[in-house]
Short mmCIF file of C-alpha atoms and ligand atoms in Angstrom, two decimals:
data_model
loop_
_atom_site.label_atom_id
_atom_site.label_comp_id
_atom_site.label_asym_id
_atom_site.label_seq_id
_atom_site.Cartn_x
_atom_site.Cartn_y
_atom_site.Cartn_z
CA UNK Y 3 -3.58 -2.44 37.77
CA UNK Y 4 -5.49 -0.81 35.10
CA UNK Y 5 -5.46 -2.17 31.17
CA UNK Y 6 -5.81 0.59 28.38
CA UNK Y 7 -5.70 0.04 24.67
CA UNK Y 8 -3.94 0.85 21.74
CA UNK Y 9 -5.78 0.85 19.01
CA UNK Y 10 -4.79 0.03 15.38
CA UNK Y 11 -7.25 0.77 12.74
CA UNK Y 12 -6.50 -1.34 9.18
CA UNK Y 13 -4.24 -4.68 9.16
CA UNK Y 14 -2.09 -4.12 6.11
CA UNK Y 15 1.73 -2.83 5.66
CA UNK Y 16 1.16 0.03 8.13
CA UNK Y 17 -1.27 -1.38 10.83
CA UNK Y 18 0.69 -5.10 10.83
CA UNK Y 19 3.91 -2.99 11.51
CA UNK Y 20 2.62 -0.76 14.16
CA UNK Y 21 1.06 -3.56 16.00
CA UNK Y 22 3.91 -5.83 16.03
CA UNK Y 23 5.92 -2.87 16.88
CA UNK Y 24 3.92 -1.78 19.46
CA UNK Y 25 3.97 -5.35 21.04
CA UNK Y 26 7.65 -5.61 20.79
CA UNK Y 27 8.88 -2.13 21.54
CA UNK Y 28 6.16 -0.19 23.29
CA UNK Y 29 4.51 -2.59 25.62
CA UNK Y 30 7.38 -3.64 27.24
CA UNK Y 31 8.65 -0.28 27.86
CA UNK Y 32 6.02 0.55 30.27
CA UNK Y 33 7.20 0.80 33.90
CA UNK Y 34 5.29 -1.56 36.14
CA UNK Y 35 5.46 0.89 38.63
CA UNK Y 36 3.06 2.88 36.78
CA UNK Y 37 0.06 0.59 37.53
CA UNK Y 38 -0.75 0.85 34.26
CA UNK Y 39 -0.78 -2.12 31.13
CA UNK Y 40 -1.42 -1.77 27.75
CA UNK Y 41 -2.93 -3.97 25.01
CA UNK Y 42 -3.20 -3.67 21.36
CA UNK Y 43 -6.10 -4.30 19.22
CA UNK Y 44 -6.07 -4.58 15.41
CA UNK Y 45 -9.21 -4.20 13.39
CA UNK Y 46 -9.29 -5.15 9.81
CA UNK Y 47 -12.22 -6.20 7.46
CA UNK Y 48 -10.49 -9.00 6.25
CA UNK Y 49 -8.70 -12.06 8.19
CA UNK Y 50 -5.92 -11.94 5.41
CA UNK Y 51 -3.24 -9.52 4.57
CA UNK Y 52 -3.08 -9.00 0.79
CA UNK Y 53 0.40 -8.10 -0.47
CA UNK Y 54 -1.06 -6.10 -2.87
CA UNK Y 55 2.13 -5.08 -4.52
CA UNK Y 56 1.70 -8.27 -6.40
CA UNK Y 57 -1.60 -7.82 -7.87
CA UNK Y 58 -0.58 -6.82 -11.25
CA UNK Y 59 0.52 -10.11 -11.92
CA UNK Y 60 -1.82 -12.07 -9.37
CA UNK Y 61 -5.02 -10.68 -11.54
CA UNK Y 62 -3.68 -12.51 -14.68
CA UNK Y 63 -2.99 -15.99 -13.98
CA UNK Y 64 -3.27 -18.08 -10.79
CA UNK Y 65 -0.64 -20.15 -12.36
CA UNK Y 66 2.14 -17.62 -12.56
CA UNK Y 67 1.16 -16.44 -9.03
CA UNK Y 68 -0.53 -18.75 -6.70
CA UNK Y 69 -2.60 -17.02 -3.93
CA UNK Y 70 -0.29 -18.63 -1.12
CA UNK Y 71 2.13 -15.78 -2.08
CA UNK Y 72 0.14 -13.08 -1.33
CA UNK Y 73 -2.42 -13.73 0.98
CA UNK Y 74 -1.38 -14.42 4.48
CA UNK Y 75 -3.49 -14.86 7.83
CA UNK Y 76 -3.38 -12.32 10.30
CA UNK Y 77 -4.37 -13.66 13.47
CA UNK Y 78 -2.10 -16.78 13.95
CA UNK Y 79 0.99 -14.20 13.10
CA UNK Y 80 0.19 -12.61 16.68
CA UNK Y 81 -0.16 -15.96 18.62
CA UNK Y 82 2.99 -16.14 20.01
CA UNK Y 83 2.64 -12.93 22.43
CA UNK Y 84 1.36 -13.29 25.86
CA UNK Y 85 -2.17 -13.91 26.40
CA UNK Y 86 -4.24 -10.77 26.90
CA UNK Y 87 -1.68 -8.39 25.10
CA UNK Y 88 -3.26 -8.71 21.52
CA UNK Y 89 -7.19 -8.77 20.33
CA UNK Y 90 -7.69 -9.21 16.70
CA UNK Y 91 -11.00 -8.10 15.51
CA UNK Y 92 -12.40 -8.82 12.35
CA UNK Y 93 -14.46 -5.53 11.22
CA UNK Y 94 -14.56 -1.90 9.92
CA UNK Y 95 -14.35 1.29 11.92
CA UNK Y 96 -17.42 3.32 11.20
CA UNK Y 97 -16.69 5.92 13.32
CA UNK Y 98 -14.04 7.67 15.66
CA UNK Y 99 -15.13 10.12 18.43
CA UNK Y 100 -11.81 11.67 19.42
CA UNK Y 101 -13.67 13.54 22.13
CA UNK Y 102 -14.83 10.44 24.04
CA UNK Y 103 -11.53 8.86 22.84
CA UNK Y 104 -13.80 5.62 21.31
CA UNK Y 105 -13.96 4.42 17.88
CA UNK Y 106 -17.36 2.34 16.58
CA UNK Y 107 -16.35 -0.66 14.84
CA UNK Y 108 -19.12 -2.69 13.04
CA UNK Y 109 -17.92 -6.26 13.25
CA UNK Y 110 -18.07 -9.01 10.32
CA UNK Y 111 -20.69 -11.07 12.66
CA UNK Y 112 -22.73 -8.13 12.72
CA UNK Y 113 -22.39 -6.58 16.33
CA UNK Y 114 -21.28 -3.00 16.73
CA UNK Y 115 -18.65 -2.40 19.43
CA UNK Y 116 -17.60 0.95 20.96
CA UNK Y 117 -13.74 0.64 21.82
CA UNK Y 118 -12.38 3.03 24.25
CA UNK Y 119 -8.58 3.70 23.37
CA UNK Y 120 -5.59 5.48 25.08
CA UNK Y 121 -3.83 5.45 21.69
CA UNK Y 122 -5.10 5.35 18.22
CA UNK Y 123 -2.75 4.60 15.20
CA UNK Y 124 -5.04 5.32 11.84
CA UNK Y 125 -3.53 2.64 9.35
CA UNK Y 126 -6.48 2.23 7.08
CA UNK Y 127 -4.67 3.27 3.40
CA UNK Y 128 -6.58 3.52 0.36
CA UNK Y 129 -8.71 1.72 -2.07
CA UNK Y 130 -8.32 1.58 -5.68
CA UNK Y 131 -11.18 1.51 -8.18
CA UNK Y 132 -10.53 -1.96 -9.82
CA UNK Y 133 -11.64 -4.30 -6.95
CA UNK Y 134 -8.72 -6.99 -7.52
CA UNK Y 135 -6.21 -4.36 -6.50
CA UNK Y 136 -7.50 -3.59 -2.64
CA UNK Y 137 -7.76 -5.62 0.15
CA UNK Y 138 -11.27 -6.77 0.28
CA UNK Y 139 -13.84 -7.50 3.10
CA UNK Y 140 -13.18 -11.14 2.80
CA UNK Y 141 -10.24 -13.53 1.00
CA UNK Y 142 -13.05 -14.65 -0.94
CA UNK Y 143 -14.20 -11.43 -2.26
CA UNK Y 144 -10.61 -10.82 -3.33
CA UNK Y 145 -10.38 -14.27 -4.73
CA UNK Y 146 -13.57 -13.75 -6.39
CA UNK Y 147 -12.58 -10.37 -8.16
CA UNK Y 148 -9.17 -11.79 -9.08
CA UNK Y 149 -10.60 -15.02 -10.42
CA UNK Y 150 -13.28 -13.20 -12.34
CA UNK Y 151 -10.54 -11.15 -14.41
CA UNK Y 152 -8.45 -14.37 -14.87
CA UNK Y 153 -11.22 -15.95 -16.35
CA UNK Y 154 -12.31 -13.03 -18.77
CA UNK Y 155 -8.59 -12.33 -19.71
CA UNK Y 156 -7.76 -15.48 -22.24
CA UNK Y 157 -10.44 -14.35 -24.84
CA UNK Y 158 -9.60 -10.85 -25.08
CA UNK Y 159 -8.86 -9.25 -28.08
CA UNK Y 160 -8.62 -5.84 -26.82
CA UNK Y 161 -7.56 -4.32 -23.41
CA UNK Y 162 -7.87 -0.84 -22.09
CA UNK Y 163 -6.16 0.47 -18.92
CA UNK Y 164 -6.54 4.16 -17.69
CA UNK Y 165 -3.44 5.15 -16.02
CA UNK Y 166 0.43 5.41 -16.69
CA UNK Y 167 1.39 5.32 -13.41
CA UNK Y 168 3.30 2.02 -11.99
CA UNK Y 169 0.33 -0.05 -11.32
CA UNK Y 170 -0.94 0.64 -15.07
CA UNK Y 171 2.57 0.25 -16.67
CA UNK Y 172 2.80 -2.68 -14.46
CA UNK Y 173 -0.92 -4.63 -15.43
CA UNK Y 174 -0.34 -3.65 -19.09
CA UNK Y 175 3.03 -5.57 -19.05
CA UNK Y 176 1.46 -8.65 -17.25
CA UNK Y 177 -1.49 -8.39 -19.35
CA UNK Y 178 0.49 -7.86 -22.79
CA UNK Y 179 3.02 -10.55 -22.10
CA UNK Y 180 0.32 -13.12 -20.99
CA UNK Y 181 -1.62 -12.73 -24.15
CA UNK Y 182 0.64 -11.77 -26.76
CA UNK Y 183 3.47 -14.09 -25.36
CA UNK Y 184 7.37 -13.44 -24.55
CA UNK Y 185 8.87 -11.84 -27.39
CA UNK Y 186 12.38 -13.25 -28.52
CA UNK Y 187 15.55 -11.62 -27.18
CA UNK Y 188 16.07 -8.92 -30.10
CA UNK Y 189 12.33 -8.63 -30.93
CA UNK Y 190 11.22 -5.06 -30.74
CA UNK Y 191 7.56 -6.26 -30.75
CA UNK Y 192 5.72 -9.67 -30.79
CA UNK Y 193 5.62 -11.45 -34.05
CA UNK Y 194 1.67 -12.34 -33.75
CA UNK Y 195 -0.13 -10.20 -31.66
CA UNK Y 196 -3.24 -11.92 -30.31
CA UNK Y 197 -4.75 -8.61 -28.15
CA UNK Y 198 -4.25 -5.00 -28.36
CA UNK Y 199 -3.43 -3.46 -24.95
CA UNK Y 200 -3.36 0.30 -24.59
CA UNK Y 201 -2.60 2.24 -21.59
CA UNK Y 202 -4.45 5.86 -21.61
CA UNK Y 203 -1.96 8.31 -19.58
CA UNK Y 204 -3.26 11.69 -18.15
CA UNK Y 205 0.26 13.03 -18.57
CA UNK Y 206 2.53 13.36 -20.83
CA UNK Y 207 4.82 10.48 -19.93
CA UNK Y 208 4.44 7.24 -18.10
CA UNK Y 209 5.81 6.92 -14.46
CA UNK Y 210 5.44 10.69 -13.18
CA UNK Y 211 8.24 10.13 -10.58
CA UNK Y 212 10.56 8.99 -12.73
CA UNK Y 213 12.67 10.78 -15.24
CA UNK Y 214 11.62 10.85 -18.93
CA UNK Y 215 14.65 8.69 -20.13
CA UNK Y 216 13.09 6.04 -17.73
CA UNK Y 217 9.61 6.60 -18.93
CA UNK Y 218 10.52 6.31 -22.51
CA UNK Y 219 12.20 2.77 -21.62
CA UNK Y 220 9.15 1.24 -19.90
CA UNK Y 221 7.18 2.74 -23.30
CA UNK Y 222 10.01 0.74 -25.26
CA UNK Y 223 9.53 -2.63 -23.10
CA UNK Y 224 5.40 -2.14 -23.44
CA UNK Y 225 5.95 -1.79 -27.20
CA UNK Y 226 8.09 -4.94 -27.14
CA UNK Y 227 5.05 -6.84 -25.49
CA UNK Y 228 2.64 -5.43 -27.68
CA UNK Y 229 1.28 -2.52 -25.68
CA UNK Y 230 0.72 1.00 -27.09
CA UNK Y 231 0.29 4.33 -24.80
CA UNK Y 232 -1.88 7.36 -25.50
CA UNK Y 233 -0.70 10.32 -23.92
CA UNK Y 234 -2.21 13.63 -22.49
CA UNK Y 235 -5.51 11.95 -22.63
CA UNK Y 236 -7.89 11.05 -19.83
CA UNK Y 237 -10.79 8.91 -19.58
CA UNK Y 238 -13.94 10.69 -18.66
CA UNK Y 239 -16.52 8.01 -18.51
CA UNK Y 240 -17.15 4.62 -18.97
CA UNK Y 241 -20.08 2.28 -20.34
CA UNK Y 242 -20.57 -1.41 -20.01
CA UNK Y 243 -22.21 -2.50 -23.31
CA UNK Y 244 -24.73 -5.27 -23.66
CA UNK Y 245 -22.01 -7.97 -24.79
CA UNK Y 246 -19.67 -6.87 -21.88
CA UNK Y 247 -17.30 -4.90 -23.61
CA UNK Y 248 -16.43 -1.44 -22.01
CA UNK Y 249 -16.54 1.62 -24.18
CA UNK Y 250 -14.56 4.23 -22.80
CA UNK Y 251 -15.12 8.16 -23.42
CA UNK Y 252 -11.77 10.25 -23.71
CA UNK Y 253 -10.69 13.87 -22.88
CA UNK Y 254 -10.28 14.46 -26.67
CA UNK Y 255 -13.84 13.43 -27.43
CA UNK Y 256 -13.13 10.39 -28.96
CA UNK Y 257 -14.11 6.77 -27.59
CA UNK Y 258 -12.75 3.56 -27.59
CA UNK Y 259 -14.22 -0.03 -26.88
CA UNK Y 260 -12.25 -3.05 -25.39
CA UNK Y 261 -13.06 -6.50 -24.25
CA UNK Y 262 -11.56 -5.62 -20.72
CA UNK Y 263 -11.21 -2.21 -18.93
CA UNK Y 264 -8.88 -1.64 -16.21
CA UNK Y 265 -9.06 1.46 -13.89
CA UNK Y 266 -5.88 1.97 -12.73
CA UNK Y 267 -6.16 5.73 -12.19
CA UNK Y 268 -4.88 5.76 -8.68
CA UNK Y 269 -6.06 5.48 -5.11
CA UNK Y 270 -8.96 6.98 -2.84
CA UNK Y 271 -8.24 6.93 0.96
CA UNK Y 272 -10.27 4.88 3.41
CA UNK Y 273 -10.75 7.77 5.82
CA UNK Y 274 -14.81 8.22 5.47
CA UNK Y 275 -15.13 6.90 8.95
CA UNK Y 276 -13.23 9.91 10.69
CA UNK Y 277 -14.38 13.31 11.27
CA UNK Y 278 -14.08 15.65 8.20
CA UNK Y 279 -11.70 18.09 10.58
CA UNK Y 280 -9.26 15.32 10.44
CA UNK Y 281 -9.25 15.66 6.84
CA UNK Y 282 -7.48 17.72 4.00
CA UNK Y 283 -9.18 18.15 1.05
CA UNK Y 284 -8.46 15.20 -0.96
CA UNK Y 285 -9.84 12.91 2.26
CA UNK Y 286 -6.21 12.13 3.62
CA UNK Y 287 -5.09 12.03 7.60
CA UNK Y 288 -3.77 15.74 8.44
CA UNK Y 289 -0.75 15.05 10.33
CA UNK Y 290 2.22 16.89 11.87
CA UNK Y 291 4.83 15.81 8.76
CA UNK Y 292 7.56 15.27 11.39
CA UNK Y 293 5.79 13.40 14.48
CA UNK Y 294 3.19 11.68 12.57
CA UNK Y 295 0.88 12.99 15.13
CA UNK Y 296 -2.61 13.56 14.22
CA UNK Y 297 -2.55 17.00 16.14
CA UNK Y 298 -6.78 17.73 15.68
CA UNK Y 299 -7.27 14.36 17.21
CA UNK Y 300 -6.16 15.07 20.88
CA UNK Y 301 -3.17 13.30 22.16
CA UNK Y 302 -1.74 9.88 21.50
CA UNK Y 303 -3.45 9.99 17.69
CA UNK Y 304 -0.87 8.68 15.16
CA UNK Y 305 -1.38 8.15 11.14
CA UNK Y 306 0.88 5.81 9.41
CA UNK Y 307 0.59 4.41 5.83
CA UNK Y 308 -0.83 5.78 2.74
CA UNK Y 309 -3.75 7.41 4.43
CA UNK Y 310 -1.63 10.02 5.93
CA UNK Y 311 -0.97 13.43 4.56
CA UNK Y 312 2.89 13.10 5.31
CA UNK Y 313 3.65 10.53 2.41
CA UNK Y 314 3.32 10.17 -1.44
CA UNK Y 315 2.37 6.48 -0.70
CA UNK Y 316 4.32 3.38 -0.86
CA UNK Y 317 5.80 0.64 1.10
CA UNK Y 318 9.19 2.44 2.00
CA UNK Y 319 7.74 5.37 3.02
CA UNK Y 320 5.05 3.28 5.49
CA UNK Y 321 8.12 1.40 6.81
CA UNK Y 322 10.32 4.78 7.47
CA UNK Y 323 7.36 6.05 9.22
CA UNK Y 324 6.59 3.10 11.69
CA UNK Y 325 9.43 3.59 14.06
CA UNK Y 326 8.85 7.20 14.17
CA UNK Y 327 5.37 7.09 15.07
CA UNK Y 328 5.89 4.01 17.60
CA UNK Y 329 8.91 5.68 19.02
CA UNK Y 330 6.59 8.96 19.55
CA UNK Y 331 3.86 6.64 21.08
CA UNK Y 332 6.33 5.37 23.47
CA UNK Y 333 7.22 8.78 24.52
CA UNK Y 334 3.65 9.97 24.73
CA UNK Y 335 3.16 7.05 27.19
CA UNK Y 336 6.03 7.84 29.31
CA UNK Y 337 5.78 9.61 32.72
CA UNK Y 338 8.74 11.48 31.74
CA UNK Y 339 7.12 12.47 28.04
CA UNK Y 340 7.99 16.14 28.58
CA UNK Y 341 11.69 15.68 28.98
CA UNK Y 342 12.11 13.14 25.88
CA UNK Y 343 12.70 14.62 22.09
CA UNK Y 344 10.23 13.92 19.67
CA UNK Y 345 11.52 11.00 16.50
CA UNK Y 346 10.86 12.87 13.71
CA UNK Y 347 10.06 11.85 10.19
CA UNK Y 348 11.65 13.10 6.94
CA UNK Y 349 10.20 11.99 3.64
CA UNK Y 350 12.57 10.55 1.23
CA UNK Y 351 12.14 12.56 -2.07
CA UNK Y 352 14.89 10.98 -3.88
CA UNK Y 353 13.84 9.17 -7.13
CA UNK Y 354 13.15 5.97 -6.47
CA UNK Y 355 10.90 3.15 -7.86
CA UNK Y 356 11.20 0.13 -9.67
CA UNK Y 357 8.48 -1.22 -11.76
CA UNK Y 358 8.65 -4.44 -13.92
CA UNK Y 359 7.37 -4.53 -17.38
CA UNK Y 360 6.41 -8.02 -18.13
CA UNK Y 361 7.89 -11.12 -16.64
CA UNK Y 362 11.47 -10.31 -18.15
CA UNK Y 363 11.97 -6.33 -18.13
CA UNK Y 364 11.79 -3.60 -15.90
CA UNK Y 365 12.69 0.23 -15.48
CA UNK Y 366 13.53 2.39 -12.48
CA UNK Y 367 15.49 4.17 -10.41
CA UNK Y 368 16.90 3.73 -6.93
CA UNK Y 369 18.20 6.59 -4.45
CA UNK Y 370 18.15 8.67 -7.52
CA UNK Y 371 20.16 6.20 -9.65
CA UNK Y 372 18.94 4.71 -12.99
CA UNK Y 373 19.04 0.88 -12.40
CA UNK Y 374 19.03 -1.79 -15.29
CA UNK Y 375 16.56 -4.13 -16.41
CA UNK Y 376 18.11 -6.90 -14.65
CA UNK Y 377 17.98 -5.50 -11.52
CA UNK Y 378 14.40 -4.63 -11.64
CA UNK Y 379 13.64 -8.07 -12.45
CA UNK Y 380 16.14 -9.52 -9.76
CA UNK Y 381 14.31 -7.37 -6.90
CA UNK Y 382 10.95 -7.12 -8.08
CA UNK Y 383 9.91 -8.87 -11.16
CA UNK Y 384 10.66 -12.24 -10.54
CA UNK Y 385 8.12 -12.63 -7.89
CA UNK Y 386 7.06 -9.21 -6.96
CA UNK Y 387 8.67 -9.23 -3.76
CA UNK Y 388 6.25 -11.67 -2.28
CA UNK Y 389 9.26 -13.15 -0.45
CA UNK Y 390 9.25 -10.15 1.90
CA UNK Y 391 5.40 -10.80 2.97
CA UNK Y 392 5.99 -13.39 5.83
CA UNK Y 393 8.56 -11.42 7.89
CA UNK Y 394 5.98 -8.49 7.47
CA UNK Y 395 3.26 -10.46 8.75
CA UNK Y 396 5.08 -12.29 11.20
CA UNK Y 397 6.50 -9.21 12.88
CA UNK Y 398 10.13 -10.78 12.13
CA UNK Y 399 10.32 -7.36 10.35
CA UNK Y 400 10.54 -5.52 13.63
CA UNK Y 401 12.15 -7.84 15.57
CA UNK Y 402 14.76 -5.07 16.75
CA UNK Y 403 13.72 -1.64 17.71
CA UNK Y 404 15.00 0.94 15.02
CA UNK Y 405 17.69 2.94 16.61
CA UNK Y 406 18.13 6.55 16.36
CA UNK Y 407 19.85 9.39 17.43
CA UNK Y 408 17.67 12.43 19.10
CA UNK Y 409 18.45 15.24 17.20
CA UNK Y 410 18.04 18.52 19.66
CA UNK Y 411 18.56 20.98 16.94
CA UNK Y 412 15.90 19.57 15.09
CA UNK Y 413 12.65 20.55 16.17
CA UNK Y 414 9.05 18.94 15.02
CA UNK Y 415 7.94 21.67 12.95
CA UNK Y 416 4.20 22.39 14.47
CA UNK Y 417 1.60 22.78 12.30
CA UNK Y 418 3.05 21.14 9.10
CA UNK Y 419 0.45 18.98 7.56
CA UNK Y 420 2.65 17.64 4.89
CA UNK Y 421 2.08 17.86 1.10
CA UNK Y 422 -0.39 15.50 0.03
C1 FAD P 28 -1.42 -2.70 -7.38
C2 FAD P 28 -0.68 -2.15 -6.45
C3 FAD P 28 0.59 -2.18 -6.48
C4 FAD P 28 1.58 -1.65 -5.79
N1 FAD P 28 3.04 -1.73 -5.81
C5 FAD P 28 3.63 -1.14 -5.05
C6 FAD P 28 5.28 -1.38 -4.90
O1 FAD P 28 5.89 -2.24 -5.73
N2 FAD P 28 6.18 -0.59 -3.91
C7 FAD P 28 5.60 0.32 -3.36
O2 FAD P 28 5.89 0.60 -2.48
N3 FAD P 28 4.31 0.30 -3.37
C8 FAD P 28 3.31 -0.51 -3.82
N4 FAD P 28 2.11 -0.15 -3.96
C9 FAD P 28 1.44 0.95 -2.86
C10 FAD P 28 1.22 0.22 -1.63
O3 FAD P 28 0.71 -0.91 -1.84
C11 FAD P 28 0.65 1.05 -0.53
O4 FAD P 28 1.76 1.84 -0.02
C12 FAD P 28 0.35 0.05 0.76
O5 FAD P 28 -0.14 -0.63 0.69
C13 FAD P 28 0.18 1.19 1.95
O6 FAD P 28 -0.01 0.42 2.91
P1 FAD P 28 -0.88 0.94 4.08
O7 FAD P 28 -1.09 -0.15 5.39
O8 FAD P 28 -1.10 2.32 4.49
O9 FAD P 28 -2.57 0.91 3.31
P2 FAD P 28 -3.32 -0.58 2.75
O10 FAD P 28 -2.36 -1.25 2.36
O11 FAD P 28 -4.30 0.34 1.85
O12 FAD P 28 -4.27 -1.14 3.77
C14 FAD P 28 -5.36 -0.38 4.43
C15 FAD P 28 -5.85 -1.48 5.51
O13 FAD P 28 -6.82 -1.12 6.20
C16 FAD P 28 -7.93 -1.87 6.13
N5 FAD P 28 -9.44 -0.84 6.10
C17 FAD P 28 -9.78 0.00 5.35
N6 FAD P 28 -10.64 0.72 5.81
C18 FAD P 28 -10.94 0.54 7.29
C19 FAD P 28 -11.75 0.96 8.01
N7 FAD P 28 -12.49 1.61 8.24
N8 FAD P 28 -11.49 0.13 9.49
C20 FAD P 28 -10.71 -0.86 9.55
N9 FAD P 28 -9.60 -1.26 8.58
C21 FAD P 28 -9.83 -0.51 7.46
C22 FAD P 28 -7.96 -2.24 4.70
O14 FAD P 28 -8.89 -3.34 4.32
C23 FAD P 28 -6.55 -2.65 4.62
O15 FAD P 28 -6.22 -4.10 5.22
C24 FAD P 28 1.00 -0.64 -4.60
C25 FAD P 28 -0.34 -0.11 -4.54
C26 FAD P 28 -1.18 -0.90 -5.55
C27 FAD P 28 -2.75 -0.90 -5.51
#
């Protein structure tokens, strides 16, 4: 009996899901008669999973959202699997050799390991310019980034947030309500605002994937909390002054100075350890956007989550991709692979995003329908969906294999690499 490794790089939404799904639904399907067994190895720099969706509130005040709600240890969540089926390596992938089928891992302890893989799942996601919104190497590093922000915030009289996407809007809403207080029910602005909170949006509207009327509603809710928006302007540079304030240079030639600056201008893919031939011009992993195979990396290599070129990002897209990539992995490991159909992924492009604006209001659309503010609060604004984290980490979310009907008429689009 030979044992081969299914290697999962990255232990967040995509990597945790892939590891649990493989252990629950792929390993048990391998026939014993094949003379082969598989084991799952998960590599992540931090021992803890960060539910970073909660970042905009977590950064403001630890009493509003304690770390126990958004940080979860990874290794214990895999202790129920049979011995020898799962290994957790605390480390960072620094290279992948697709010809040799090996990954080089720099462990947190300081050693370097070369891990041969039979199958590779790339799930290393993205990082944000603001350290408090990304998984850090250790829980202590993340907690330090959050704490230093929480310490500086209460005395701030001015805050600039670059980026008018959901993270910028959510962060502005949380900060403005924390500093300026919760407005009265009928108030259109705070009675005695303590701080000026300004979003600098590169676009002419907030929340690019939502319709203009919803963006305008977000702006109205921000005004209510004492936050302003400057449109169609980009931050071109920042300078930290001697007194700790940040001066921001803008694309219109002006400058602004604030006590606190938050860069919420989007995400950068964590893919520098991969050969450049596997990446598109923005650094995302090129894949077949139907099968989620990374064809250029040879057989049995897949990408799931924000690192992939197939997705516009987001947790729902990631969850939709998990059963597709893992069913295709199961097929590719099967002795009858050639006779089995591919499972295919289709991106959900309907207008869908919900964005809390402060602790009591929110805007958004679900399945193309505009949803009321109370709905956004009930689904997300209450706790930033932290209550969903335990089922993801423990694998309960993937207890059942996600059913599908093979569709013989839908062929995987060979060569299609996704739109990102
Ligand atoms: C502040 C914020 C709020 C958000 N809110 C929402 C929301 O409300 N709804 C929504 O749908 N989406 C939201 N998103 C997007 C959502 O967080 C991402 O879609 C999701 O995190 C993608 O998961 P992932 O597993 O692909 O990657 P990530 O979550 O980025 O995780 C990647 C993992 O890989 C690890 N890693 C990185 N490099 C390496 C390496 N070389 N070797 C090994 N491991 C590595 C990282 O440490 C991390 O653990 C938000 C994002 C941010 C930043």
